[in-house]
Amino acid sequence: MGQGVHHAWLQLMLTPGLGPISLLHYERQFATPHAILRALPRLKPELTLADASWVERLLTQTHQMGATALHWREPAYPQQLLEISDPPPLLFIQGDGALLNQEPLIAMVGTRRCSRNGERFAHKLAADLGQMRLTTVSGLAVGIDSAAHAGSLLGGGATVAVLGCGLDVSYPKPNMQLKAQIIRQGCLVSEYPPGTQPHPKRFPRRNRIISGLSRGVVVVEGGLKSGSLITARMALEQNREVFAVPGAVDDERSRGVHQLLKEGATLVESAADVVQALAWGGVVPEQAKRVAVIPSGGVSEVLPDIPGAASVVAALGDGALTVDGLLRLCHLTPAELSSTLLQLELCGIITREMGGTLALVPQVS
């Protein structure tokens, strides 16, 4: 029955003239894909159904490459995606599909022709979120997308790549090693069957899945007419949070981001801004939420839960220090110190001052 359902949905998806919205309408009317197939000759006699043997070959190829097909009435289908107006009837998934129902997923998008600063920031932001065990979603494009995926993996988190082509297609070529790593430590997703080649019209459709899977979308760099802005607009239509990272005022790559900020997007300077906004929405897991707000017991209650925090706070007791100064005094590795500083910043215990130094925030008794 399950294989038959996948076959029926894929045959409908590949039939020219049918799309997710019309199929959703027909499903409400006829309940099953098989019933839709039986009714179509009467309802749409001008349509020619996709060849059944071709559909079967695509499903066989999907299984042979270690991927799975998931239709929208299976429990494992991402529930967030069902909230949008045009969810794909069938998803092709390779890797850990359970990540798709993990709350919250955070999308990060931006231009392919990013600045070096934008690339560094996206990588660090994703790494910091990864240290909080939060999963990022992006589109595996070169530029900001790649930095987001790589940063999340480096930080110990997972990442989801949504493709605008078949899972087996080597695109973009420079990201094949990253793609393989995502299969091992994350998940690939596409609404397109194996063999589907990339095409400009497919990427805007891919973007609705990136935002639809996520609770919030962070735009790092993007022009006024960029695909990143399309994703942000889709996120707003889907009732998702939109975050924007400000850039240089004279850089064309910042124009779209600044427009989003003018329209009310949440400004992002660090992972703390993202986590705190999502914590207020009640969708952040406990391991992240517990360091997003200082408990009623104050700083002393937080420090035992954060490795290395006591030594950092003690070192800053005599005044602001640079990261290098803290490394010398606290005997932590750079990775350990980065994680500790992020969590202390999320708690409001420390702050970053002009010049990049860190200082304690005065606590109100």
mmCIF file of C-alpha atoms in Angstrom:
data_model
loop_
_atom_site.group_PDB
_atom_site.id
_atom_site.type_symbol
_atom_site.label_atom_id
_atom_site.label_comp_id
_atom_site.label_asym_id
_atom_site.label_seq_id
_atom_site.Cartn_x
_atom_site.Cartn_y
_atom_site.Cartn_z
ATOM 1 C CA MET A 1 0.000 0.000 0.000
ATOM 2 C CA GLY A 2 2.780 2.456 0.993
ATOM 3 C CA GLN A 3 4.735 1.939 -2.239
ATOM 4 C CA GLY A 4 1.531 2.280 -4.218
ATOM 5 C CA VAL A 5 0.740 5.585 -2.510
ATOM 6 C CA HIS A 6 4.190 6.971 -3.298
ATOM 7 C CA HIS A 7 3.824 5.850 -6.895
ATOM 8 C CA ALA A 8 0.416 7.495 -7.213
ATOM 9 C CA TRP A 9 1.541 10.814 -5.735
ATOM 10 C CA LEU A 10 4.663 10.915 -7.903
ATOM 11 C CA GLN A 11 2.647 10.140 -11.026
ATOM 12 C CA LEU A 12 0.348 13.046 -10.169
ATOM 13 C CA MET A 13 3.277 15.374 -9.396
ATOM 14 C CA LEU A 14 4.914 14.600 -12.747
ATOM 15 C CA THR A 15 1.744 15.133 -14.749
ATOM 16 C CA PRO A 16 1.945 18.482 -16.595
ATOM 17 C CA GLY A 17 -0.832 20.830 -15.525
ATOM 18 C CA LEU A 18 -1.015 19.673 -11.905
ATOM 19 C CA GLY A 19 0.649 21.403 -8.960
ATOM 20 C CA PRO A 20 0.639 21.230 -5.151
ATOM 21 C CA ILE A 21 -2.343 23.588 -4.737
ATOM 22 C CA SER A 22 -4.562 21.743 -7.219
ATOM 23 C CA LEU A 23 -3.518 18.372 -5.782
ATOM 24 C CA LEU A 24 -4.315 19.568 -2.271
ATOM 25 C CA HIS A 25 -7.762 20.606 -3.520
ATOM 26 C CA TYR A 26 -8.322 17.243 -5.192
ATOM 27 C CA GLU A 27 -7.151 15.344 -2.125
ATOM 28 C CA ARG A 28 -9.724 17.134 0.013
ATOM 29 C CA GLN A 29 -12.336 16.137 -2.531
ATOM 30 C CA PHE A 30 -11.287 12.529 -3.226
ATOM 31 C CA ALA A 31 -9.214 11.587 -0.118
ATOM 32 C CA THR A 32 -6.585 9.384 -1.823
ATOM 33 C CA PRO A 33 -4.170 9.779 -4.754
ATOM 34 C CA HIS A 34 -5.600 6.636 -6.384
ATOM 35 C CA ALA A 35 -9.072 8.170 -6.331
ATOM 36 C CA ILE A 36 -7.664 11.347 -7.896
ATOM 37 C CA LEU A 37 -6.034 9.290 -10.671
ATOM 38 C CA ARG A 38 -9.356 7.580 -11.383
ATOM 39 C CA ALA A 39 -11.237 10.902 -11.457
ATOM 40 C CA LEU A 40 -8.777 12.910 -13.571
ATOM 41 C CA PRO A 41 -9.872 11.599 -17.013
ATOM 42 C CA ARG A 42 -13.342 12.962 -16.246
ATOM 43 C CA LEU A 43 -12.226 16.160 -14.488
ATOM 44 C CA LYS A 44 -9.296 17.086 -16.751
ATOM 45 C CA PRO A 45 -9.564 15.115 -20.008
ATOM 46 C CA GLU A 46 -6.917 17.358 -21.596
ATOM 47 C CA LEU A 47 -4.226 16.111 -19.191
ATOM 48 C CA THR A 48 -1.860 13.256 -20.047
ATOM 49 C CA LEU A 49 -0.770 11.293 -16.990
ATOM 50 C CA ALA A 50 2.952 10.722 -16.446
ATOM 51 C CA ASP A 51 4.100 7.315 -17.671
ATOM 52 C CA ALA A 52 3.711 4.742 -14.870
ATOM 53 C CA SER A 53 6.857 2.801 -15.808
ATOM 54 C CA TRP A 54 8.926 6.020 -15.675
ATOM 55 C CA VAL A 55 7.512 6.747 -12.223
ATOM 56 C CA GLU A 56 8.431 3.246 -11.054
ATOM 57 C CA ARG A 57 12.008 3.641 -12.338
ATOM 58 C CA LEU A 58 12.374 6.933 -10.427
ATOM 59 C CA LEU A 59 11.199 5.346 -7.189
ATOM 60 C CA THR A 60 13.551 2.386 -7.681
ATOM 61 C CA GLN A 61 16.416 4.796 -8.304
ATOM 62 C CA THR A 62 15.491 6.702 -5.137
ATOM 63 C CA HIS A 63 15.789 3.567 -3.017
ATOM 64 C CA GLN A 64 18.989 2.412 -4.735
ATOM 65 C CA MET A 65 20.758 5.652 -3.826
ATOM 66 C CA GLY A 66 19.807 5.260 -0.152
ATOM 67 C CA ALA A 67 17.132 7.938 -0.205
ATOM 68 C CA THR A 68 13.453 7.736 0.691
ATOM 69 C CA ALA A 69 10.232 9.234 -0.634
ATOM 70 C CA LEU A 70 7.806 10.674 1.905
ATOM 71 C CA HIS A 71 4.231 11.741 1.096
ATOM 72 C CA TRP A 72 2.404 14.442 2.980
ATOM 73 C CA ARG A 73 0.073 12.126 4.955
ATOM 74 C CA GLU A 74 2.868 10.076 6.521
ATOM 75 C CA PRO A 75 3.637 10.882 10.191
ATOM 76 C CA ALA A 76 7.309 11.569 9.375
ATOM 77 C CA TYR A 77 6.433 14.315 6.876
ATOM 78 C CA PRO A 78 7.583 17.668 8.354
ATOM 79 C CA GLN A 79 4.589 19.139 10.155
ATOM 80 C CA GLN A 80 5.829 22.709 9.748
ATOM 81 C CA LEU A 81 5.682 22.309 5.982
ATOM 82 C CA LEU A 82 2.026 21.293 6.101
ATOM 83 C CA GLU A 83 1.216 24.791 7.391
ATOM 84 C CA ILE A 84 2.081 26.485 4.079
ATOM 85 C CA SER A 85 -0.418 26.906 1.226
ATOM 86 C CA ASP A 86 1.418 24.670 -1.266
ATOM 87 C CA PRO A 87 3.372 21.888 0.467
ATOM 88 C CA PRO A 88 4.922 19.316 -1.883
ATOM 89 C CA PRO A 89 2.825 16.124 -1.993
ATOM 90 C CA LEU A 90 6.045 14.111 -2.021
ATOM 91 C CA LEU A 91 9.525 14.824 -0.648
ATOM 92 C CA PHE A 92 12.744 13.000 -1.483
ATOM 93 C CA ILE A 93 15.037 12.728 1.539
ATOM 94 C CA GLN A 94 18.600 11.511 2.011
ATOM 95 C CA GLY A 95 20.179 11.460 5.464
ATOM 96 C CA ASP A 96 18.507 11.896 8.840
ATOM 97 C CA GLY A 97 14.908 12.720 7.950
ATOM 98 C CA ALA A 98 13.959 12.957 11.631
ATOM 99 C CA LEU A 99 15.654 16.382 11.663
ATOM 100 C CA LEU A 100 12.771 17.775 9.614
ATOM 101 C CA ASN A 101 10.430 17.535 12.595
ATOM 102 C CA GLN A 102 12.942 18.878 15.102
ATOM 103 C CA GLU A 103 11.911 22.190 16.679
ATOM 104 C CA PRO A 104 12.944 24.788 15.812
ATOM 105 C CA LEU A 105 14.695 24.723 12.461
ATOM 106 C CA ILE A 106 16.355 28.038 11.588
ATOM 107 C CA ALA A 107 16.896 28.999 7.957
ATOM 108 C CA MET A 108 19.865 31.089 6.869
ATOM 109 C CA VAL A 109 20.033 32.517 3.366
ATOM 110 C CA GLY A 110 22.029 35.104 1.433
ATOM 111 C CA THR A 111 23.691 35.976 -1.816
ATOM 112 C CA ARG A 112 26.000 33.702 -3.763
ATOM 113 C CA ARG A 113 28.355 36.643 -4.399
ATOM 114 C CA CYS A 114 28.791 37.405 -0.731
ATOM 115 C CA SER A 115 31.420 39.580 0.903
ATOM 116 C CA ARG A 116 34.158 38.004 2.978
ATOM 117 C CA ASN A 117 32.662 39.595 6.099
ATOM 118 C CA GLY A 118 29.217 38.252 5.262
ATOM 119 C CA GLU A 119 30.599 34.774 4.718
ATOM 120 C CA ARG A 120 32.507 34.876 8.026
ATOM 121 C CA PHE A 121 29.472 36.119 9.933
ATOM 122 C CA ALA A 122 27.165 33.455 8.462
ATOM 123 C CA HIS A 123 29.690 30.747 9.329
ATOM 124 C CA LYS A 124 30.084 31.973 12.912
ATOM 125 C CA LEU A 125 26.355 32.482 13.464
ATOM 126 C CA ALA A 126 25.598 28.965 12.231
ATOM 127 C CA ALA A 127 28.440 27.528 14.341
ATOM 128 C CA ASP A 128 27.108 29.290 17.453
ATOM 129 C CA LEU A 129 23.599 27.964 16.766
ATOM 130 C CA GLY A 130 25.092 24.513 16.181
ATOM 131 C CA GLN A 131 26.734 24.648 19.603
ATOM 132 C CA MET A 132 23.232 25.150 20.995
ATOM 133 C CA ARG A 133 22.191 21.990 19.099
ATOM 134 C CA LEU A 134 19.909 24.031 16.837
ATOM 135 C CA THR A 135 19.562 22.888 13.219
ATOM 136 C CA THR A 136 20.032 25.266 10.293
ATOM 137 C CA VAL A 137 18.309 25.060 6.913
ATOM 138 C CA SER A 138 19.698 26.486 3.686
ATOM 139 C CA GLY A 139 19.911 25.817 -0.038
ATOM 140 C CA LEU A 140 23.461 24.435 -0.606
ATOM 141 C CA ALA A 141 24.304 27.305 -2.970
ATOM 142 C CA VAL A 142 27.809 28.760 -2.974
ATOM 143 C CA GLY A 143 28.261 31.814 -0.757
ATOM 144 C CA ILE A 144 26.153 32.366 2.344
ATOM 145 C CA ASP A 145 24.337 29.012 2.060
ATOM 146 C CA SER A 146 27.617 27.089 2.071
ATOM 147 C CA ALA A 147 28.933 29.090 5.021
ATOM 148 C CA ALA A 148 25.758 28.359 6.984
ATOM 149 C CA HIS A 149 25.886 24.607 6.342
ATOM 150 C CA ALA A 150 29.611 24.345 7.100
ATOM 151 C CA GLY A 151 29.383 26.507 10.223
ATOM 152 C CA SER A 152 26.531 24.488 11.669
ATOM 153 C CA LEU A 153 28.434 21.230 11.196
ATOM 154 C CA LEU A 154 31.607 22.721 12.672
ATOM 155 C CA GLY A 155 29.642 23.856 15.729
ATOM 156 C CA GLY A 156 28.395 20.327 16.363
ATOM 157 C CA GLY A 157 24.872 20.904 15.089
ATOM 158 C CA ALA A 158 23.005 19.412 12.164
ATOM 159 C CA THR A 159 21.995 21.074 8.930
ATOM 160 C CA VAL A 160 19.326 20.559 6.269
ATOM 161 C CA ALA A 161 20.002 21.371 2.606
ATOM 162 C CA VAL A 162 16.965 21.932 0.372
ATOM 163 C CA LEU A 163 17.805 21.398 -3.292
ATOM 164 C CA GLY A 164 16.326 22.830 -6.465
ATOM 165 C CA CYS A 165 17.214 19.661 -8.392
ATOM 166 C CA GLY A 166 17.248 15.897 -7.870
ATOM 167 C CA LEU A 167 19.197 14.539 -4.905
ATOM 168 C CA ASP A 168 21.563 12.693 -7.248
ATOM 169 C CA VAL A 169 22.491 15.734 -9.340
ATOM 170 C CA SER A 170 25.971 17.151 -8.722
ATOM 171 C CA TYR A 171 25.044 20.795 -8.260
ATOM 172 C CA PRO A 172 26.662 23.096 -7.461
ATOM 173 C CA LYS A 173 29.934 21.390 -8.369
ATOM 174 C CA PRO A 174 32.107 23.141 -5.714
ATOM 175 C CA ASN A 175 29.863 21.811 -2.915
ATOM 176 C CA MET A 176 30.016 18.070 -3.551
ATOM 177 C CA GLN A 177 32.210 17.390 -0.514
ATOM 178 C CA LEU A 178 29.922 19.518 1.673
ATOM 179 C CA LYS A 179 26.898 17.707 0.256
ATOM 180 C CA ALA A 180 28.384 14.335 1.215
ATOM 181 C CA GLN A 181 29.063 15.594 4.725
ATOM 182 C CA ILE A 182 25.478 16.818 5.054
ATOM 183 C CA ILE A 183 24.176 13.369 4.100
ATOM 184 C CA ARG A 184 26.271 11.917 6.962
ATOM 185 C CA GLN A 185 25.519 14.599 9.562
ATOM 186 C CA GLY A 186 22.287 16.137 8.384
ATOM 187 C CA CYS A 187 19.712 15.782 5.650
ATOM 188 C CA LEU A 188 19.132 16.570 1.972
ATOM 189 C CA VAL A 189 15.595 17.416 0.838
ATOM 190 C CA SER A 190 14.062 17.929 -2.596
ATOM 191 C CA GLU A 191 10.586 17.890 -4.090
ATOM 192 C CA TYR A 192 12.155 16.851 -7.411
ATOM 193 C CA PRO A 193 12.787 13.190 -8.324
ATOM 194 C CA PRO A 194 16.221 11.810 -9.234
ATOM 195 C CA GLY A 195 17.699 13.146 -12.441
ATOM 196 C CA THR A 196 15.913 16.521 -12.303
ATOM 197 C CA GLN A 197 18.408 19.150 -13.448
ATOM 198 C CA PRO A 198 18.680 22.634 -11.912
ATOM 199 C CA HIS A 199 16.692 25.379 -13.649
ATOM 200 C CA PRO A 200 16.161 29.039 -12.651
ATOM 201 C CA LYS A 201 12.410 28.529 -12.177
ATOM 202 C CA ARG A 202 12.995 25.762 -9.626
ATOM 203 C CA PHE A 203 14.952 27.841 -7.111
ATOM 204 C CA PRO A 204 12.122 30.196 -6.065
ATOM 205 C CA ARG A 205 9.965 27.102 -5.505
ATOM 206 C CA ARG A 206 12.796 25.558 -3.492
ATOM 207 C CA ASN A 207 12.867 28.698 -1.341
ATOM 208 C CA ARG A 208 9.292 28.204 -0.115
ATOM 209 C CA ILE A 209 10.403 24.868 1.360
ATOM 210 C CA ILE A 210 13.426 26.448 3.078
ATOM 211 C CA SER A 211 11.191 28.982 4.831
ATOM 212 C CA GLY A 212 8.321 26.529 5.293
ATOM 213 C CA LEU A 213 10.466 24.046 7.219
ATOM 214 C CA SER A 214 11.756 26.764 9.539
ATOM 215 C CA ARG A 215 10.486 28.837 12.446
ATOM 216 C CA GLY A 216 12.595 31.773 11.362
ATOM 217 C CA VAL A 217 14.678 32.923 8.389
ATOM 218 C CA VAL A 218 17.943 34.841 8.832
ATOM 219 C CA VAL A 219 18.999 36.915 5.803
ATOM 220 C CA VAL A 220 22.726 37.696 5.910
ATOM 221 C CA GLU A 221 23.276 39.489 2.590
ATOM 222 C CA GLY A 222 20.979 40.102 -0.351
ATOM 223 C CA GLY A 223 20.103 42.760 -2.893
ATOM 224 C CA LEU A 224 16.650 44.215 -3.389
ATOM 225 C CA LYS A 225 15.799 41.685 -6.120
ATOM 226 C CA SER A 226 17.708 38.702 -4.746
ATOM 227 C CA GLY A 227 16.444 35.201 -4.076
ATOM 228 C CA SER A 228 17.124 35.847 -0.385
ATOM 229 C CA LEU A 229 14.463 38.563 -0.394
ATOM 230 C CA ILE A 230 12.051 36.166 -2.110
ATOM 231 C CA THR A 231 12.643 33.684 0.720
ATOM 232 C CA ALA A 232 12.061 36.416 3.317
ATOM 233 C CA ARG A 233 8.779 37.436 1.643
ATOM 234 C CA MET A 234 7.676 33.807 1.598
ATOM 235 C CA ALA A 235 8.568 33.507 5.279
ATOM 236 C CA LEU A 236 6.334 36.476 6.099
ATOM 237 C CA GLU A 237 3.478 34.938 4.101
ATOM 238 C CA GLN A 238 3.995 31.701 6.030
ATOM 239 C CA ASN A 239 3.912 33.545 9.374
ATOM 240 C CA ARG A 240 7.585 32.860 10.125
ATOM 241 C CA GLU A 241 10.014 35.134 11.945
ATOM 242 C CA VAL A 242 12.306 37.169 9.688
ATOM 243 C CA PHE A 243 15.769 38.180 10.893
ATOM 244 C CA ALA A 244 18.235 40.441 9.084
ATOM 245 C CA VAL A 245 21.954 41.056 9.521
ATOM 246 C CA PRO A 246 22.889 44.692 8.745
ATOM 247 C CA GLY A 247 25.792 45.420 6.432
ATOM 248 C CA ALA A 248 27.649 48.335 4.889
ATOM 249 C CA VAL A 249 25.267 51.080 3.752
ATOM 250 C CA ASP A 250 27.109 51.527 0.451
ATOM 251 C CA ASP A 251 27.134 47.825 -0.432
ATOM 252 C CA GLU A 252 24.485 46.695 -2.925
ATOM 253 C CA ARG A 253 24.438 43.320 -1.160
ATOM 254 C CA SER A 254 23.040 45.005 1.954
ATOM 255 C CA ARG A 255 20.198 46.896 0.294
ATOM 256 C CA GLY A 256 17.661 44.089 0.594
ATOM 257 C CA VAL A 257 18.625 43.347 4.192
ATOM 258 C CA HIS A 258 18.267 46.993 5.172
ATOM 259 C CA GLN A 259 14.863 47.112 3.492
ATOM 260 C CA LEU A 260 13.762 44.157 5.621
ATOM 261 C CA LEU A 261 14.961 45.982 8.747
ATOM 262 C CA LYS A 262 12.939 49.055 7.758
ATOM 263 C CA GLU A 263 9.896 46.803 7.422
ATOM 264 C CA GLY A 264 10.309 45.378 10.913
ATOM 265 C CA ALA A 265 12.623 42.389 10.626
ATOM 266 C CA THR A 266 14.524 41.513 13.806
ATOM 267 C CA LEU A 267 18.084 42.812 13.722
ATOM 268 C CA VAL A 268 20.707 40.102 14.283
ATOM 269 C CA GLU A 269 24.179 40.774 15.660
ATOM 270 C CA SER A 270 24.703 37.378 17.289
ATOM 271 C CA ALA A 271 23.056 34.024 17.926
ATOM 272 C CA ALA A 272 21.583 35.521 21.097
ATOM 273 C CA ASP A 273 19.207 37.662 19.030
ATOM 274 C CA VAL A 274 17.847 34.608 17.201
ATOM 275 C CA VAL A 275 17.564 32.360 20.246
ATOM 276 C CA GLN A 276 15.906 34.993 22.415
ATOM 277 C CA ALA A 277 13.290 35.803 19.766
ATOM 278 C CA LEU A 278 12.455 32.118 19.326
ATOM 279 C CA ALA A 279 12.485 31.531 23.106
ATOM 280 C CA TRP A 280 9.763 34.139 23.443
ATOM 281 C CA GLY A 281 7.789 32.155 20.886
ATOM 282 C CA GLY A 282 8.068 29.044 23.060
ATOM 283 C CA VAL A 283 9.742 26.877 20.406
ATOM 284 C CA VAL A 284 13.353 26.652 21.599
ATOM 285 C CA PRO A 285 14.465 23.288 23.073
ATOM 286 C CA GLU A 286 15.418 23.197 26.738
ATOM 287 C CA GLN A 287 19.176 22.997 26.145
ATOM 288 C CA ALA A 288 19.045 26.338 24.326
ATOM 289 C CA LYS A 289 16.232 27.946 26.291
ATOM 290 C CA ARG A 290 17.906 27.489 29.645
ATOM 291 C CA VAL A 291 20.729 29.815 28.614
ATOM 292 C CA ALA A 292 18.546 32.345 26.796
ATOM 293 C CA VAL A 293 17.282 34.057 29.954
ATOM 294 C CA ILE A 294 18.830 34.478 33.396
ATOM 295 C CA PRO A 295 16.905 32.400 35.996
ATOM 296 C CA SER A 296 15.286 34.109 38.935
ATOM 297 C CA GLY A 297 18.197 33.000 41.111
ATOM 298 C CA GLY A 298 20.547 35.268 39.152
ATOM 299 C CA VAL A 299 24.052 34.727 37.786
ATOM 300 C CA SER A 300 25.102 32.308 40.533
ATOM 301 C CA GLU A 301 22.381 29.900 39.440
ATOM 302 C CA VAL A 302 23.502 29.952 35.795
ATOM 303 C CA LEU A 303 27.277 29.490 36.173
ATOM 304 C CA PRO A 304 27.285 25.803 37.262
ATOM 305 C CA ASP A 305 25.385 24.884 34.073
ATOM 306 C CA ILE A 306 27.900 26.493 31.703
ATOM 307 C CA PRO A 307 31.329 24.807 31.435
ATOM 308 C CA GLY A 308 34.137 27.298 32.004
ATOM 309 C CA ALA A 309 31.766 30.103 32.973
ATOM 310 C CA ALA A 310 33.069 30.595 36.500
ATOM 311 C CA SER A 311 36.654 31.131 35.324
ATOM 312 C CA VAL A 312 35.536 33.578 32.602
ATOM 313 C CA VAL A 313 33.433 35.629 35.022
ATOM 314 C CA ALA A 314 36.278 35.661 37.546
ATOM 315 C CA ALA A 315 38.747 36.829 34.885
ATOM 316 C CA LEU A 316 36.419 39.644 33.826
ATOM 317 C CA GLY A 317 35.926 40.730 37.421
ATOM 318 C CA ASP A 318 38.945 43.057 37.165
ATOM 319 C CA GLY A 319 37.787 44.647 33.899
ATOM 320 C CA ALA A 320 37.204 44.065 30.183
ATOM 321 C CA LEU A 321 39.443 41.628 28.293
ATOM 322 C CA THR A 322 40.007 40.495 24.750
ATOM 323 C CA VAL A 323 39.368 36.922 23.669
ATOM 324 C CA ASP A 324 43.128 36.308 23.590
ATOM 325 C CA GLY A 325 43.384 37.578 27.170
ATOM 326 C CA LEU A 326 40.643 35.205 28.280
ATOM 327 C CA LEU A 327 42.333 32.291 26.537
ATOM 328 C CA ARG A 328 45.517 32.945 28.496
ATOM 329 C CA LEU A 329 43.765 33.322 31.847
ATOM 330 C CA CYS A 330 41.025 30.693 31.671
ATOM 331 C CA HIS A 331 42.958 27.727 30.217
ATOM 332 C CA LEU A 332 40.157 26.857 27.787
ATOM 333 C CA THR A 333 40.518 25.814 24.160
ATOM 334 C CA PRO A 334 39.306 28.342 21.564
ATOM 335 C CA ALA A 335 36.252 26.165 20.844
ATOM 336 C CA GLU A 336 35.421 25.812 24.545
ATOM 337 C CA LEU A 337 35.808 29.539 25.142
ATOM 338 C CA SER A 338 33.635 30.386 22.127
ATOM 339 C CA SER A 339 30.827 28.178 23.444
ATOM 340 C CA THR A 340 31.137 29.598 26.961
ATOM 341 C CA LEU A 341 31.110 33.208 25.747
ATOM 342 C CA LEU A 342 28.054 32.582 23.585
ATOM 343 C CA GLN A 343 26.073 31.142 26.477
ATOM 344 C CA LEU A 344 27.129 33.908 28.872
ATOM 345 C CA GLU A 345 26.153 36.489 26.269
ATOM 346 C CA LEU A 346 22.771 34.811 25.795
ATOM 347 C CA CYS A 347 22.254 35.017 29.547
ATOM 348 C CA GLY A 348 23.063 38.698 29.601
ATOM 349 C CA ILE A 349 26.045 38.104 31.902
ATOM 350 C CA ILE A 350 28.673 39.482 29.525
ATOM 351 C CA THR A 351 28.611 41.971 26.653
ATOM 352 C CA ARG A 352 30.854 42.792 23.716
ATOM 353 C CA GLU A 353 32.182 46.332 23.840
ATOM 354 C CA MET A 354 33.693 48.614 21.212
ATOM 355 C CA GLY A 355 36.975 47.209 19.960
ATOM 356 C CA GLY A 356 35.898 43.610 20.509
ATOM 357 C CA THR A 357 36.614 43.394 24.249
ATOM 358 C CA LEU A 358 34.298 41.516 26.594
ATOM 359 C CA ALA A 359 32.991 42.804 29.904
ATOM 360 C CA LEU A 360 30.594 41.812 32.650
ATOM 361 C CA VAL A 361 27.127 43.318 32.555
ATOM 362 C CA PRO A 362 26.324 45.005 35.900
ATOM 363 C CA GLN A 363 23.746 42.868 37.671
ATOM 364 C CA VAL A 364 20.795 44.545 39.364
ATOM 365 C CA SER A 365 20.326 43.176 42.860
#
